[in-house]
Amino acid sequence: MGSLVPSLPGLLYGGDYNPEQWPEPTWAEDARLMREAGVNLVTVGVFAWARLEPRPGEYDLAFMDRVLDLLHEHGIRVDLATATASPPPWMASAAPESLPVDADGHRLWHGARQAWCPSSGAYRSAAVALVELLAERYAGHPALAMWHVGNEYGCHVAACWCDACAERFRAWLRRRHGDLDGLNHAWGTDFWSQRYGDWDEVVPPRRAPTFVNPTQQLDFRRFSSDNLLECYQAERDALARLSPGVPVTTNFMGLFKPLDYWRWAAREDLVSNDWYVDPGDPRGHVLGALGFDLMRSLGDGRPWLLMEQAPSAVNWRPRNRPKRPGQMRLWSLQAVARGADGICFFQWRASRAGAEKFHSGMVPHAGPDSRTFREVSALGAELGRIGEVAGARVPADVALLLDWPSWWALELDARPSADLRQVDALLAHYTPLWEAGVTVDLAHPEADLRRYKLVVAPNLYLVGDAAADNLVAYVAGGGSLLLSCFSGVVDENDHVRLGGYPAPFRKLLGLKVEEFWPLLPGQTLAVRSADLGPFGGSLWSEAVRAEGAEVLAEVDGGDLDGTPVLLRHRHGAGTGWYLATRPEPAAMARILARACAEAGVGPVAPPAPGVEAVRRTGDGGSWLFLLNHHDRPVSTTLPSPAVDLLTGRRLEGTITLERFGVAVLAQEGS
Amino acid sequence: MGSLVPSLPGLLYGGDYNPEQWPEPTWAEDARLMREAGVNLVTVGVFAWARLEPRPGEYDLAFMDRVLDLLHEHGIRVDLATATASPPPWMASAAPESLPVDADGHRLWHGARQAWCPSSGAYRSAAVALVELLAERYAGHPALAMWHVGNEYGCHVAACWCDACAERFRAWLRRRHGDLDGLNHAWGTDFWSQRYGDWDEVVPPRRAPTFVNPTQQLDFRRFSSDNLLECYQAERDALARLSPGVPVTTNFMGLFKPLDYWRWAAREDLVSNDWYVDPGDPRGHVLGALGFDLMRSLGDGRPWLLMEQAPSAVNWRPRNRPKRPGQMRLWSLQAVARGADGICFFQWRASRAGAEKFHSGMVPHAGPDSRTFREVSALGAELGRIGEVAGARVPADVALLLDWPSWWALELDARPSADLRQVDALLAHYTPLWEAGVTVDLAHPEADLRRYKLVVAPNLYLVGDAAADNLVAYVAGGGSLLLSCFSGVVDENDHVRLGGYPAPFRKLLGLKVEEFWPLLPGQTLAVRSADLGPFGGSLWSEAVRAEGAEVLAEVDGGDLDGTPVLLRHRHGAGTGWYLATRPEPAAMARILARACAEAGVGPVAPPAPGVEAVRRTGDGGSWLFLLNHHDRPVSTTLPSPAVDLLTGRRLEGTITLERFGVAVLAQEGS
Amino acid sequence: MGSLVPSLPGLLYGGDYNPEQWPEPTWAEDARLMREAGVNLVTVGVFAWARLEPRPGEYDLAFMDRVLDLLHEHGIRVDLATATASPPPWMASAAPESLPVDADGHRLWHGARQAWCPSSGAYRSAAVALVELLAERYAGHPALAMWHVGNEYGCHVAACWCDACAERFRAWLRRRHGDLDGLNHAWGTDFWSQRYGDWDEVVPPRRAPTFVNPTQQLDFRRFSSDNLLECYQAERDALARLSPGVPVTTNFMGLFKPLDYWRWAAREDLVSNDWYVDPGDPRGHVLGALGFDLMRSLGDGRPWLLMEQAPSAVNWRPRNRPKRPGQMRLWSLQAVARGADGICFFQWRASRAGAEKFHSGMVPHAGPDSRTFREVSALGAELGRIGEVAGARVPADVALLLDWPSWWALELDARPSADLRQVDALLAHYTPLWEAGVTVDLAHPEADLRRYKLVVAPNLYLVGDAAADNLVAYVAGGGSLLLSCFSGVVDENDHVRLGGYPAPFRKLLGLKVEEFWPLLPGQTLAVRSADLGPFGGSLWSEAVRAEGAEVLAEVDGGDLDGTPVLLRHRHGAGTGWYLATRPEPAAMARILARACAEAGVGPVAPPAPGVEAVRRTGDGGSWLFLLNHHDRPVSTTLPSPAVDLLTGRRLEGTITLERFGVAVLAQEGS
């Protein structure tokens, strides 16, 4: 198998390097310390636009020449940024309309970062001009390993409500809906007297007296993701033309709501991700695993790059805890376990000044004689010892469905309950599988699902016709689908599918939902089940009628007494499950265990509480990663004898993982 | 007695019907199902402006012709909306200044509803033109039963701070205060250097560095209510001219703070109301009763129309619970009990698209084979069985005073306590009377109160001279007045009445309040009383001195130990009571029971916990409504034998009302 | 010693007097009641601009003539306001750009008060013209005692983000940083591509996509304080020129964050303060004491004036409790104890109208037959009895460091923890000293500290080079310095001082901090100490390494087990203490007691819980103030026999202070 970057075998290791913030004499020490830490790749220039083009059209690349040459001399490869993430202050002066505008009409000024409107012609042309210059100059530089377009697209300005965006929104709508009749139908403008008679009347969903048309909101989200994607695409096109063969990426941000990463990933050579776990969140590592699985799935299973993480604390939460000793290593190896072929940090050296100076760096303010730099160097050495996993895949039998438009629509206003949130729903279904050692891919509802034994759809509220047909065909063809509540409710225009919910799946599931009964905070739905024992549900309940489905659990008491809660139905060669509430975690685990068992899905290793187990498999072998997320030693049993690449020791039977400990077990014979 | 709508005897039943949202073939099914459900009146066209006038000045009424003809064919009468509640998007394009502006200067855009500035000439003239066209076309249509002007005036845009509103505000102020000296006096502009030297300097209370002049705020509320009333009046005038004899209404929203409904109701032929009880609020039905009593009182005791309620769940709360089985019937009959002669819903058919698609409909997404449609049809049949109550009045011996300017002033900023809220105060005094089966009217402080045995003034903070004189004369003439704390403090300009609070009533009450001691959240005032037993007060205490009044309860301990809390004083032929705190509910009940007993006020039936009792009386007889708000059966005792119109059964003695059960008892011999 | 105001011996007593709000006949009663209450000074004209200049350039001072003459006739002196705190409405009409603009771009309108942009030329020139007129007219008036410039500068509008302010901000930055290179260095603009190429690109820190450059924010705070100071200075210059010899002040607001009062106080003849204790805050009197000590320290130890306090309740909190009987007296005498030579109120007569009508007045709405007026009069008499303390100083051996730029920088966004707040930190260190009867000055870090035995620096996050050198020299010269956590972290540009925190003090303290471990809310750091016993820390912990310092306490368990928490280190002839967490109050008391004992600092009297003890000392003697903050009698022991000036009784040994009682004990023989 190949590596992420041609001519750079094994795992990548490094971080963002911003030499413009430091006096040039520091650079030599930087290069020396990078070598000491095992760094082989650094990202340069992410925020260098103001240095590269100090005045409009006046470029100065000499500084970048020296940096790249120095790094090359020390054998360090470069992920070269296009530097367009933040235009210099002159942009705001020369083109004030390039500053973004929020839904209330407030202009967002420069002085921070990302102060540009995605529809701004001034921004777009200046950005592409800079990219072309960089590509021409450095396409052939021996240090160049890959291109890094922009930075965290949409992080602070995911949408803009200005007049230029209104104009581009209208053009996008014409492409989507054809004519005004199409728009009026899609937006349901006969409601509330909203029928448009002229395209010029159409605007973004700006501040309004009350709930804005939901399809207008939904389409504006689609447009805003696409509009930023155009900015990315313009830079990528320039790079493809002027620097062919060098991989291009832009760094994602995990489960980031504003951008439809399925559409973005299709335009990347490799997927990269920024992940800033909250060390104060006791489930942060599970959310991390979910995000890592998403990154792998976005790239259709190919290895990906952890582009940014913090060496220790960040600076932007109200209280910023450092990572405890061992956690940075643990969570880095977790990314490798789940398909990352490179581990990078923001940033190499902690800044002295600016808004992120209290964000930890690989070299902290206290200097290299510090816990952080010692941990960074130790990890660099360990990644060298497990380099053989590079290129290996992570097999999965279960897919969790995620669709951005459905996410957007689910979380619009004026829903039956504001408590159904997409990420919560994903986590509620993902966590028991994670705990059971069952590996999961994320999948788009229109993807080919036949490779999976079980497909889980947590709150897939919006389902287009193609997705509906795909899911029905998947089950008919022998697959197992577990659909949970408030799914399949609307079509791609957020129009309710009539005749009882979830209309497209009623036949598949053998049931009809007549009415929603969302629960209040703190309210518990009592459920009885001969098979699964009694349990409580939260957030949601429904008036469900079985129409052919087998009822495995039902409401126990209250207005809905006897109403089905968990149902199973054979459809064609497969099985449909329906879950009409959000069960407490232990019950969710029992339900998913049952669905896995019936679908023939098993764990990659015998589960042990708090121990994450994942397997990577490649041409060169198979590696079982065991990661102890407890801050105390934990014992676990190996499925078969193996050698731990981190220590070189052969292990079998029951082993003990130290606090935050990790084993990377090469399958014997592989 | 007459019915609400000429030529439509008995009780009205129906809902909002928006056929423009549905393909025309659906209409026939609609008419058939309406007949099945007992519907005899539907409101048509509330949000149809964009269909009726797709481009400025270009009208298309053919659609409306077909709808009215179809309804007429099926014997269903029409409450025809003037369709001006929400202008089409072309209004925002053609007249951008017609979009309202908030106090911060943000423009509110179209895309939702009600995006119009009440001062906009473009909006006003287009609205009246449309109304004239509709009136000319449909004044003689046999389906036409009544006119429905606008919709929920002020619901989302109760005021606008734009320059056009500033201009109209100035004109309104000139009419109110005469000249600048009058304005400067009324606003107390010698405070904080606010003296105006030119009318052009006067603006609405826009965002300012700190608390804006309170009288400026108060007058802006008065103006804003009047300004919207002008919009209503312009449409009403057109209808009166072109469609004489057809009753005109606009739908109120219960205890809605922005509009002074006393002024509005005087300009309506019948009062109609929208009431969306929160099924998750355990006291929602008491708030409902209070609102229903207000509607009856606004119409000077005449029957009114429940124009909108939800068949089950709404969509705009964070979590939207459906109504439990039986609750929709219970709360509908509660409205009839309190004087409604018609029960309507929003809306006939649940929408597929738009912001309210998860608002329940009489025909839900699941279709007529559903709990909701069955309940709707059953209620339609029951209303038919009790049609004889139409036209009957609801006698009351007690009046609760409510004055909008006082409400507005009470809740301005920079008060002794932000915790005194008008609706809370009303409910605190209303609830014990409701529980005791004592019927209550709402009354304006300047109304003729002589028909009441007891008048209760909860936090009547602002009292103009006419109101003060009226109340004093009422007591002097033999009435009983119970005034609670922080009443009579200011005049109509929000100027403090000096010399000890409540200055206009000190002689009547025989006391003087020297200083306010508002309580902190969670703080309780201990009160001792030989007559009423010890109790706790919340929210408020005061330094009261009796000056002639008899002290019935006093503070027990603390800085105010021994200070009077409840006082009674003879004045002329009547009695004044003063209550200087907010007693706990049980104590409030004892105090009001005492005041009722002394005033000779009694219940309409022996009270039973959770059972609402109200009597309607008309030429044709007298009907006692008993409504069980518990979700379990409750027993109660009848004052005399009677026939339950709902079942046709004769009842006497102790009867059992089922869970959420209702009895409508025709007095024997009536 | 002199008095605050020449020719007015003893203590000053009075309040704000706003005769323009009352009909002229009331004035005579005012003067009579003032005499009755012992008033000898009133502040006139604070909000009279609109009366003095009803139209632009059209002045009418006749009203003021009459007021001053009347007061003079009654022997009452006048603190004459320049009346510029709030321009009349005509300013907004004539110069709309004089209305301030917030960071979001919202204009703040007139209608309240203080609606003026500090950079507005129209405002500035009109203000100075008015001041010149007043000074010319009243410089020689016999009632004139002092000048009161503006009012509570910055209270509502501490900064403005408009274009005029941007222009002045740029000019200020040029003066501070010289050229763009200087600016770019100071602001660290190489971070996030913020490098400026032209001065016109520089703007205030307006609403931006995310965290604005911290030095830009910090410099904007510096500028905004200086910009308002220019407004004050312009008025002061006019007064100094036209009314020489009459003292000039402007009223401060205690621990008011927006204005650097060290810079302001240097431009005042006497310091005056407004203090509105929250009667509902159980520690309000300690915060008051701290603020009073600050006022004394701002004036370099000279007596100061309590310009405003409430006679009882205020009106601007959500719930406004009156002061309990005795508290107004107690807290007034507390101010005298801590160096105030005058006690004034806002305001003489409670307003009838306007935003502050529910703010208590010396003459309340109920009139002079009231608790408040009786208390006011009693205090006036008592101040007469203790007049001999006027002019005396308050000696202190301990200094608490406070620097506004450090405060501003500490509380910027994107810090390790948002929970470290300057006032909390001050109070945490001040309270145990207050309880111990140890008198404390506030001091600037660059002040001459040699007069103090102990200097305490609570969270002195930002330390410029001069301050760092000053502190090091102070310790080297024999002083004791206690530095607490997150101090000395950055330089005056908010650039981190590298090489381990707190870099400038590492040698002095003999330690190195490598990493911050802020604590989460509710999290406690367990600390063990042989000397001080175990205790808990909150808010903060750190990875500290001793490098020569003696460890007195260390972390007990967890990731930082064994890490030093309290360290002591000899440096030159002095001692440095370092405290790496926020100890619980009892532990903080033990630590400070130890530091005091080692530095030779003792209490002014034997401490008794809840009894405040302060000593004033002058040429004429020495007076020990004992103040009982409990609402029950408390016994305490006198250090020596003395006469209580309030009662004339001689006291010795153990005495009892009544609830809220005070004794002013003249040292025998003095």
Coordinates of C-alpha atoms in Angstrom, one line a residue, chain A residues 416-417 420 429 456-460 481-487 489 501-502 509-519 523-528 532 535-546 549-556 560 562-568 576-584 587-588 591, chain B residues 321:
Chain A
P416 CA -41.7 18.9 17.5
S417 CA -38.7 18.9 19.9
L420 CA -33.3 15.9 19.1
H429 CA -26.1 4.9 18.8
V456 CA -28.1 2.2 11.7
A457 CA -30.0 5.4 11.0
P458 CA -30.1 7.7 14.0
N459 CA -32.7 10.5 13.4
L460 CA -32.5 10.5 9.7
L481 CA -31.6 -1.6 9.0
L482 CA -32.2 -0.1 12.4
L483 CA -34.1 3.2 12.1
S484 CA -34.7 5.3 15.1
C485 CA -37.4 7.8 15.8
F486 CA -38.2 10.9 13.8
S487 CA -36.6 9.5 10.7
V489 CA -40.4 12.3 8.0
Y501 CA -44.6 8.4 9.4
P502 CA -42.1 7.3 8.3
L509 CA -40.9 -1.7 8.9
G510 CA -44.5 -2.8 9.0
L511 CA -45.9 0.0 11.1
K512 CA -47.4 3.5 11.1
V513 CA -46.6 6.4 13.3
E514 CA -49.6 8.7 13.8
E515 CA -48.4 11.4 16.2
F516 CA -45.3 12.5 18.0
W517 CA -45.2 12.7 21.8
P518 CA -41.9 14.4 22.6
L519 CA -40.9 14.1 26.2
Q523 CA -39.4 13.0 31.8
T524 CA -38.9 9.2 31.4
L525 CA -40.9 6.9 29.2
A526 CA -41.4 3.6 31.0
V527 CA -41.0 0.6 28.5
R528 CA -41.6 -3.0 29.2
L532 CA -34.9 -7.0 26.8
F535 CA -36.1 0.3 30.5
G536 CA -36.6 4.0 30.3
G537 CA -36.7 6.2 27.3
S538 CA -36.0 9.9 27.1
L539 CA -36.5 12.8 24.6
W540 CA -39.2 11.2 22.5
S541 CA -42.2 9.0 22.3
E542 CA -44.7 8.3 19.5
A543 CA -48.1 6.9 18.8
V544 CA -47.0 3.9 16.8
R545 CA -49.2 1.2 15.3
A546 CA -47.8 -2.1 14.3
A549 CA -44.1 -5.8 12.6
E550 CA -43.3 -7.8 15.6
V551 CA -43.4 -5.7 18.8
L552 CA -40.4 -6.4 21.0
A553 CA -41.0 -3.6 23.6
E554 CA -44.0 -1.4 24.4
V555 CA -44.9 1.6 26.5
D556 CA -45.7 0.7 30.1
L560 CA -49.5 5.6 25.4
G562 CA -49.2 -0.6 25.2
T563 CA -47.9 1.4 22.3
P564 CA -45.0 -0.3 20.5
V565 CA -41.5 1.1 21.1
L566 CA -39.2 -1.4 19.5
L567 CA -40.4 -3.3 16.4
R568 CA -38.8 -5.8 14.0
G576 CA -36.1 -3.7 9.5
W577 CA -35.9 -2.5 13.1
Y578 CA -37.7 0.6 14.4
L579 CA -37.0 2.3 17.7
A580 CA -39.5 4.9 18.8
T581 CA -37.7 6.6 21.7
R582 CA -34.1 7.2 22.9
P583 CA -33.5 4.3 25.3
E584 CA -31.2 4.8 28.3
A587 CA -30.9 -0.5 27.0
M588 CA -29.5 0.9 23.8
I591 CA -30.9 -3.4 21.6
Chain B
R321 CA -46.5 17.9 23.6

